PDB file of C-alpha atoms in Angstrom:
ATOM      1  CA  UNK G  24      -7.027  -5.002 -34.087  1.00  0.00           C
ATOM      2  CA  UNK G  25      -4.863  -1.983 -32.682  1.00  0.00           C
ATOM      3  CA  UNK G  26      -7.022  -2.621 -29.248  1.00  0.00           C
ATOM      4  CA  UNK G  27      -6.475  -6.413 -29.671  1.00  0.00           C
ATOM      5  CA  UNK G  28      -2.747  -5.865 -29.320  1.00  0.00           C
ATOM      6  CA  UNK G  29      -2.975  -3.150 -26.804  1.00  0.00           C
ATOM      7  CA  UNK G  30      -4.800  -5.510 -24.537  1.00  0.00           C
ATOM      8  CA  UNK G  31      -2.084  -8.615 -25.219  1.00  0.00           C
ATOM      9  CA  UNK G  32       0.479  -6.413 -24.197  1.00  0.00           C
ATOM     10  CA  UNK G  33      -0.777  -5.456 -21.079  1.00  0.00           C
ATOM     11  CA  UNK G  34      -1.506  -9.156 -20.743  1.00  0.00           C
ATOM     12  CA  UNK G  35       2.413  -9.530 -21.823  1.00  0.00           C
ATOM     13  CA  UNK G  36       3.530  -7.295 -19.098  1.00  0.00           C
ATOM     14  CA  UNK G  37       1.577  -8.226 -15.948  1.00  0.00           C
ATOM     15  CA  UNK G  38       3.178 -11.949 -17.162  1.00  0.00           C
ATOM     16  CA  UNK G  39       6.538 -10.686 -17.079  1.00  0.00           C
ATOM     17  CA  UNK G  40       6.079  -8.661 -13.868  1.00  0.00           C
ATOM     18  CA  UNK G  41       4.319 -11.620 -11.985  1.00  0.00           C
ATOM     19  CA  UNK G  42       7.013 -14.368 -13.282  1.00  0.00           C
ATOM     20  CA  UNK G  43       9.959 -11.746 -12.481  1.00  0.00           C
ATOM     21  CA  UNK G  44       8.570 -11.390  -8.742  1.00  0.00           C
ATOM     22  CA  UNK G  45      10.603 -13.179  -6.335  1.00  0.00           C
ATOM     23  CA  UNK G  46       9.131 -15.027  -3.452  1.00  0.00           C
ATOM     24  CA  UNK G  47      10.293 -14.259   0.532  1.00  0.00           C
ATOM     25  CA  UNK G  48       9.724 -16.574   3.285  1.00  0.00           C
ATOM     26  CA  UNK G  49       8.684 -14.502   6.407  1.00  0.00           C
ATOM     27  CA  UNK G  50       8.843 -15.716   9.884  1.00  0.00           C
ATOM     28  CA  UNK G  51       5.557 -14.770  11.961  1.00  0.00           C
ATOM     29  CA  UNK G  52       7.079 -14.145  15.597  1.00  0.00           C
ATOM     30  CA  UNK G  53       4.237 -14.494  18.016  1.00  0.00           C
ATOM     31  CA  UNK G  54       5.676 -12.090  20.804  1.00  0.00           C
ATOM     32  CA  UNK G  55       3.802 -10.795  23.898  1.00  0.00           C
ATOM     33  CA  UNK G  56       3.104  -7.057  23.368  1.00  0.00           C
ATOM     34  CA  UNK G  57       4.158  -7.017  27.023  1.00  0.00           C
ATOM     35  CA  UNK G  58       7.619  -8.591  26.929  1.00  0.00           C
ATOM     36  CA  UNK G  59      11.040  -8.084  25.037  1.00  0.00           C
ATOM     37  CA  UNK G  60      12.133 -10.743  22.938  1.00  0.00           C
ATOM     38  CA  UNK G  61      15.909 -11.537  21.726  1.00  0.00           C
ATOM     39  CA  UNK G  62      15.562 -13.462  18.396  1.00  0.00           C
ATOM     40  CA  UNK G  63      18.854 -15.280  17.110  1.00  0.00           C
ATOM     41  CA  UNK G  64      18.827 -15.460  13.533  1.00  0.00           C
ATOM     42  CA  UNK G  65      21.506 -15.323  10.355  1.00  0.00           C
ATOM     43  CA  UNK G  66      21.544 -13.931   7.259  1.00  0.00           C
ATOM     44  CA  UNK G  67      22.031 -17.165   5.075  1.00  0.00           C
ATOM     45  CA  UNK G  68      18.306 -18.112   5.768  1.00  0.00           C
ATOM     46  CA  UNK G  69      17.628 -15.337   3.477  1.00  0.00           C
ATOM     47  CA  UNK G  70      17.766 -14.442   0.106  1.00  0.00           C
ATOM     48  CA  UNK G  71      19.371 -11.028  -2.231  1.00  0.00           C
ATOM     49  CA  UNK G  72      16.492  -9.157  -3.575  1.00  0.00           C
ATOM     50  CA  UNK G  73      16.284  -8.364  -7.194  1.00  0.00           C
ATOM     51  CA  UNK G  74      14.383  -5.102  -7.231  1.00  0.00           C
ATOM     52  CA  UNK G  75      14.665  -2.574  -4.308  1.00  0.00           C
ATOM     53  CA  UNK G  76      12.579   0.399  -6.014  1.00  0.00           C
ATOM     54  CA  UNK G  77       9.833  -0.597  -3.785  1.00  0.00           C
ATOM     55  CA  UNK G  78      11.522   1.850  -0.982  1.00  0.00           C
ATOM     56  CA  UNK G  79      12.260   4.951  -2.314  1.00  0.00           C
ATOM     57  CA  UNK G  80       8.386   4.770  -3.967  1.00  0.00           C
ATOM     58  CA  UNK G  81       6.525   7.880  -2.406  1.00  0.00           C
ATOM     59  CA  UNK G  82       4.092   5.520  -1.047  1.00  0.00           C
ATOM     60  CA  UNK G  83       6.595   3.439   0.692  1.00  0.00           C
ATOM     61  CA  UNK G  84       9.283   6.162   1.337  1.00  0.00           C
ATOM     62  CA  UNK G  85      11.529   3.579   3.523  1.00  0.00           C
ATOM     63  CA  UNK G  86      15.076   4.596   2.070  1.00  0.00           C
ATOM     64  CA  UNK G  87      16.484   6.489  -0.748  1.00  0.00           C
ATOM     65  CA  UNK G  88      17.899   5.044  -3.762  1.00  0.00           C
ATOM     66  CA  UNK G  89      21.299   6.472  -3.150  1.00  0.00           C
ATOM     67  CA  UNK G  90      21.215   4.084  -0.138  1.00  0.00           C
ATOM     68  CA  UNK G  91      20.348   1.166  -1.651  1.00  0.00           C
ATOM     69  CA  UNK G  92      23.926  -0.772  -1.766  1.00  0.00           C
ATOM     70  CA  UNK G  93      23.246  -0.966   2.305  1.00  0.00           C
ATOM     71  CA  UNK G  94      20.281  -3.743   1.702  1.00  0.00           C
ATOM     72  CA  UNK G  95      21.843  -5.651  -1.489  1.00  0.00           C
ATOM     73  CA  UNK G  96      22.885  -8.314   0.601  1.00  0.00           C
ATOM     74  CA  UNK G  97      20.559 -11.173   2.010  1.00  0.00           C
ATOM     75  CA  UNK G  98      17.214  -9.814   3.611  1.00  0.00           C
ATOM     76  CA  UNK G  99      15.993 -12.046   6.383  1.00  0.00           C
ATOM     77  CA  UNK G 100      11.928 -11.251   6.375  1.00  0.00           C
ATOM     78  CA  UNK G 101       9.932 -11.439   9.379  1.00  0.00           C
ATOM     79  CA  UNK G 102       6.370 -10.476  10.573  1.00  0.00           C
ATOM     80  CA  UNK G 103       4.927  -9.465  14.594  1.00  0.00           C
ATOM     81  CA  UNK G 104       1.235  -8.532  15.453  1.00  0.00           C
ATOM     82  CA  UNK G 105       1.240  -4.550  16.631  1.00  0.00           C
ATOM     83  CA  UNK G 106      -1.784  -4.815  18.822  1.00  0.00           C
ATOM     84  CA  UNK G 107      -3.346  -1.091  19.196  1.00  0.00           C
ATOM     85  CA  UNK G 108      -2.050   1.134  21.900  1.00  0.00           C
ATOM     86  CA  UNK G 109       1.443  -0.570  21.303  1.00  0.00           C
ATOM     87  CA  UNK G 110       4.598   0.669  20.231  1.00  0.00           C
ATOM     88  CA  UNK G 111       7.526  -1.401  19.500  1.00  0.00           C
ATOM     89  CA  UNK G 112      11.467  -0.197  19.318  1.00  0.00           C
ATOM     90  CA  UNK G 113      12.925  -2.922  17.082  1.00  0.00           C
ATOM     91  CA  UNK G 114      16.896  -3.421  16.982  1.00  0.00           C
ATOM     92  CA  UNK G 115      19.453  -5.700  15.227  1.00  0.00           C
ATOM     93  CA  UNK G 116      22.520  -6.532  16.576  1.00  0.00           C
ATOM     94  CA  UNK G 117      25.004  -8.387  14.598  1.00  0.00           C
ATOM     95  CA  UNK G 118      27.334 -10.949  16.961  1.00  0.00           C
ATOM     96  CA  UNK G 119      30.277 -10.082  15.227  1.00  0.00           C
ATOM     97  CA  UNK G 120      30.756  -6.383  15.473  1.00  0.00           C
ATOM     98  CA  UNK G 121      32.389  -5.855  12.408  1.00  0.00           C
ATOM     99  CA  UNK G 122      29.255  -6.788  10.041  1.00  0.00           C
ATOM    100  CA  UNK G 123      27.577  -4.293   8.549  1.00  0.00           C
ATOM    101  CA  UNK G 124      23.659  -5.238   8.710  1.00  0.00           C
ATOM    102  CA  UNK G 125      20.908  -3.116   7.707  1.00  0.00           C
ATOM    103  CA  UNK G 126      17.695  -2.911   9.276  1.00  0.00           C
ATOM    104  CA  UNK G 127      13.723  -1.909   7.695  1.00  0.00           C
ATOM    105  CA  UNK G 128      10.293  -2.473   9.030  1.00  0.00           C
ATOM    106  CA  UNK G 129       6.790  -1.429   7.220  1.00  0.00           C
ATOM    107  CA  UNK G 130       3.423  -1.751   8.601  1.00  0.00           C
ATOM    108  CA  UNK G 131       0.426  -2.398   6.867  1.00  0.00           C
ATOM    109  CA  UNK G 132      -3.363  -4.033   7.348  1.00  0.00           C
ATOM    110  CA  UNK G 133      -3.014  -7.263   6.651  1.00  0.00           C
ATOM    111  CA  UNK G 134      -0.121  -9.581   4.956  1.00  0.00           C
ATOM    112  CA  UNK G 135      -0.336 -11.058   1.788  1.00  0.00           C
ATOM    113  CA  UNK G 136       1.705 -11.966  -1.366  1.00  0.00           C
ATOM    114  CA  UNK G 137       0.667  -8.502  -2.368  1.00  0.00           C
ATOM    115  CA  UNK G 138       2.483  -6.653   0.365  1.00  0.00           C
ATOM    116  CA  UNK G 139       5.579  -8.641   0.729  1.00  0.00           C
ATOM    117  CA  UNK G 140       9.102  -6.832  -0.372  1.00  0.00           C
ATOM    118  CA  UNK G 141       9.654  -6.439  -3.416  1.00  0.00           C
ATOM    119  CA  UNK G 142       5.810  -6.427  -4.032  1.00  0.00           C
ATOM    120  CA  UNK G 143       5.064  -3.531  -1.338  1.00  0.00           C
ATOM    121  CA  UNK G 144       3.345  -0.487  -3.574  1.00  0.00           C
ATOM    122  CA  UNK G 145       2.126   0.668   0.048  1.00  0.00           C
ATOM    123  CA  UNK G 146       2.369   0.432   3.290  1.00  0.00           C
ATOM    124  CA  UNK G 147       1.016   2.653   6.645  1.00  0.00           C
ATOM    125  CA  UNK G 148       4.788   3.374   7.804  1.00  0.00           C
ATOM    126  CA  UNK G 149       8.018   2.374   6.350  1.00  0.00           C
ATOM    127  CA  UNK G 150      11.299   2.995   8.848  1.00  0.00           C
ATOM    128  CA  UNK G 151      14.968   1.495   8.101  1.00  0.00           C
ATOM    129  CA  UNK G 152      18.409   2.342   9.672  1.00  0.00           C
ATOM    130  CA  UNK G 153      21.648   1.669   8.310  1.00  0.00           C
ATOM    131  CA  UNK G 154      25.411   2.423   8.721  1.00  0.00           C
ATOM    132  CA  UNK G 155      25.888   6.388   8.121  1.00  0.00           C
ATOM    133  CA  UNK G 156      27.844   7.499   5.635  1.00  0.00           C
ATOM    134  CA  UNK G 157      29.107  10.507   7.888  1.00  0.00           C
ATOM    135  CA  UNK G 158      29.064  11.224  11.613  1.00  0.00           C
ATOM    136  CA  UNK G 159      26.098  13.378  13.175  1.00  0.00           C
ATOM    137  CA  UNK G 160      26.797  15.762  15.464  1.00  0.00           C
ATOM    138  CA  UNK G 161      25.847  14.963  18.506  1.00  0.00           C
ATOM    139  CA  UNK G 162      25.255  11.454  17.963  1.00  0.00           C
ATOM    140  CA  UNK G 163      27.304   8.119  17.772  1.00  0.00           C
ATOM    141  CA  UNK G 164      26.848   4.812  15.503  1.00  0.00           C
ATOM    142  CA  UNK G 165      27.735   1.446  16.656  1.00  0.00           C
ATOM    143  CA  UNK G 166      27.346  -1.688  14.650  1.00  0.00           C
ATOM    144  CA  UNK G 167      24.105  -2.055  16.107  1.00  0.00           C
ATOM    145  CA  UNK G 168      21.027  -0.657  13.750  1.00  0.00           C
ATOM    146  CA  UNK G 169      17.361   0.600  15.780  1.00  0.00           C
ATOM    147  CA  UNK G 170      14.197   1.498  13.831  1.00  0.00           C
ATOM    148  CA  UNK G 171      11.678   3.225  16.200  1.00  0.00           C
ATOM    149  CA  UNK G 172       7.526   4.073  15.672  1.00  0.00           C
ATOM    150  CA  UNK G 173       6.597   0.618  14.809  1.00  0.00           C
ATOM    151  CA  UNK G 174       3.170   1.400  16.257  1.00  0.00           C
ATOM    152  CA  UNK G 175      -0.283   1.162  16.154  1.00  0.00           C
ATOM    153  CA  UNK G 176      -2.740   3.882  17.989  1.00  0.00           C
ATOM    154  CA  UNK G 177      -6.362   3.257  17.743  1.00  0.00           C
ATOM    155  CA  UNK G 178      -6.643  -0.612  15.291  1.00  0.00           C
ATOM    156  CA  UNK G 179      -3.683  -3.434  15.036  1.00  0.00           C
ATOM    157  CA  UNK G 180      -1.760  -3.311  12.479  1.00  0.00           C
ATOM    158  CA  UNK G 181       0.915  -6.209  11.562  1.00  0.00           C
ATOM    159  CA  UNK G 182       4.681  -5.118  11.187  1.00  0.00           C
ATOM    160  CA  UNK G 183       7.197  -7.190   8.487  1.00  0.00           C
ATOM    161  CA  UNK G 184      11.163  -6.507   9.435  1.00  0.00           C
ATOM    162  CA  UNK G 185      13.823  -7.218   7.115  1.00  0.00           C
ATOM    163  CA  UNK G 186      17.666  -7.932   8.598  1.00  0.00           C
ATOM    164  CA  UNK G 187      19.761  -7.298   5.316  1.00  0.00           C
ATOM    165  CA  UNK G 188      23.282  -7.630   5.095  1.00  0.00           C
ATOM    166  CA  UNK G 189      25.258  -4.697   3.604  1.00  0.00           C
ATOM    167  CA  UNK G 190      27.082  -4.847   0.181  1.00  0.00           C
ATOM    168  CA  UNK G 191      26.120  -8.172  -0.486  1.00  0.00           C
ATOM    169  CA  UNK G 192      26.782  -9.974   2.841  1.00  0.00           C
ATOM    170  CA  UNK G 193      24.990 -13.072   2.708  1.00  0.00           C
ATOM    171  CA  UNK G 194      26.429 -14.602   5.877  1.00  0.00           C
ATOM    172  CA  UNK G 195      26.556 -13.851   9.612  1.00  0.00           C
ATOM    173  CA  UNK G 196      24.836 -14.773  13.057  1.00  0.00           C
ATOM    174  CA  UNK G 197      22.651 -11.582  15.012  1.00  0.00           C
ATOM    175  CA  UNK G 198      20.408 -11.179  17.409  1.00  0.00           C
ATOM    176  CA  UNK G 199      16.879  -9.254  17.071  1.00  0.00           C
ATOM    177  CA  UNK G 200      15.476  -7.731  19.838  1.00  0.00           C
ATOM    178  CA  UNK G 201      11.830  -6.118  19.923  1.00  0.00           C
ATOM    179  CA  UNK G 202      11.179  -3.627  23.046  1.00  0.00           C
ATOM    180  CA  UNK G 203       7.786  -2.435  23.762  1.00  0.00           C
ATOM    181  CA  UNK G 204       7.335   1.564  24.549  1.00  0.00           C
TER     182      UNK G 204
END
């Protein structure tokens, strides 16, 4: 009986977990590995995510939880093919200057439900790049956010790239660019 109810509860559980998931829509972008690409987009075509513990996991490792008011806002999902021997330098750059956008990208294998935010457990590479809480020396933020080492050396990998608005920002027109290194 005690084994009965162990198993029902784990039964319990993986229902709560699956029926709490949400559900992203992600853009493929078919780009050619040998040209940059400006992408118009907005952030009201996304959605706020629920659960952002996916990125400070040690197998994700995108940002740290202290961070985490910096992607609260709408995350606009999308996905490009990283053919191997390519690298891609992928920036965000809101049209108003004065919008504070976030910016992530994780590579893995293939895509599937499994592997979308907030259901990424893993991934290859995580990077993300937000507004800094204090100045570096030697280095300069504008409103404009970069992640770098989207690549793929020796097999193709495929690449999903969240915009996210800052603090909640649900709203606001920007451009995404993808440069090949």
């Amino acid at each position: 009986m005690k084994r009965f109810l162990s198993i029902l509860s784990i039964i319990f559980l993986s229902l709560n977990v699956s029926l709490g998931q949400q559900s992203f829509k992600v853009t493929h972008l078919p780009l050619d590995a040998k040209m940059d690409a400006g992408i118009p987009g907005n952030l009201n075509t996304g959605q706020k995510m629920n659960d952002l513990s996916w990125a400070w996991q040690s197998n994700v490792a995108c940002f740290v939880q202290t961070q985490q008011k910096k992607f609260t806002g709408n995350h606009v999902l999308y996905s490009i093919d990283v053919p191997s021997g390519y690298e891609y330098e992928i920036t965000v750059t809101p049209k108003d200057p004065s919008l504070n956008l976030s910016l992530y990208g994780y590579m893995v294998g293939e895509i599937s439900d499994n592997n979308i935010v907030p259901r990424l457990s893993s991934c290859i590479r995580c990077e993300a790049d937000f507004k800094w809480d204090y100045k570096k020396r030697g280095l300069v933020q504008d409103h404009s956010r970069t992640i770098k080492y989207i690549l793929a050396t020796t097999q193709p990998y495929k690449a999903i790239i969240g915009v996210v608005g800052a603090e909640g920002l649900a709203e606001g027109d920007y451009v995404l660019r993808f440069k090949r290194k």
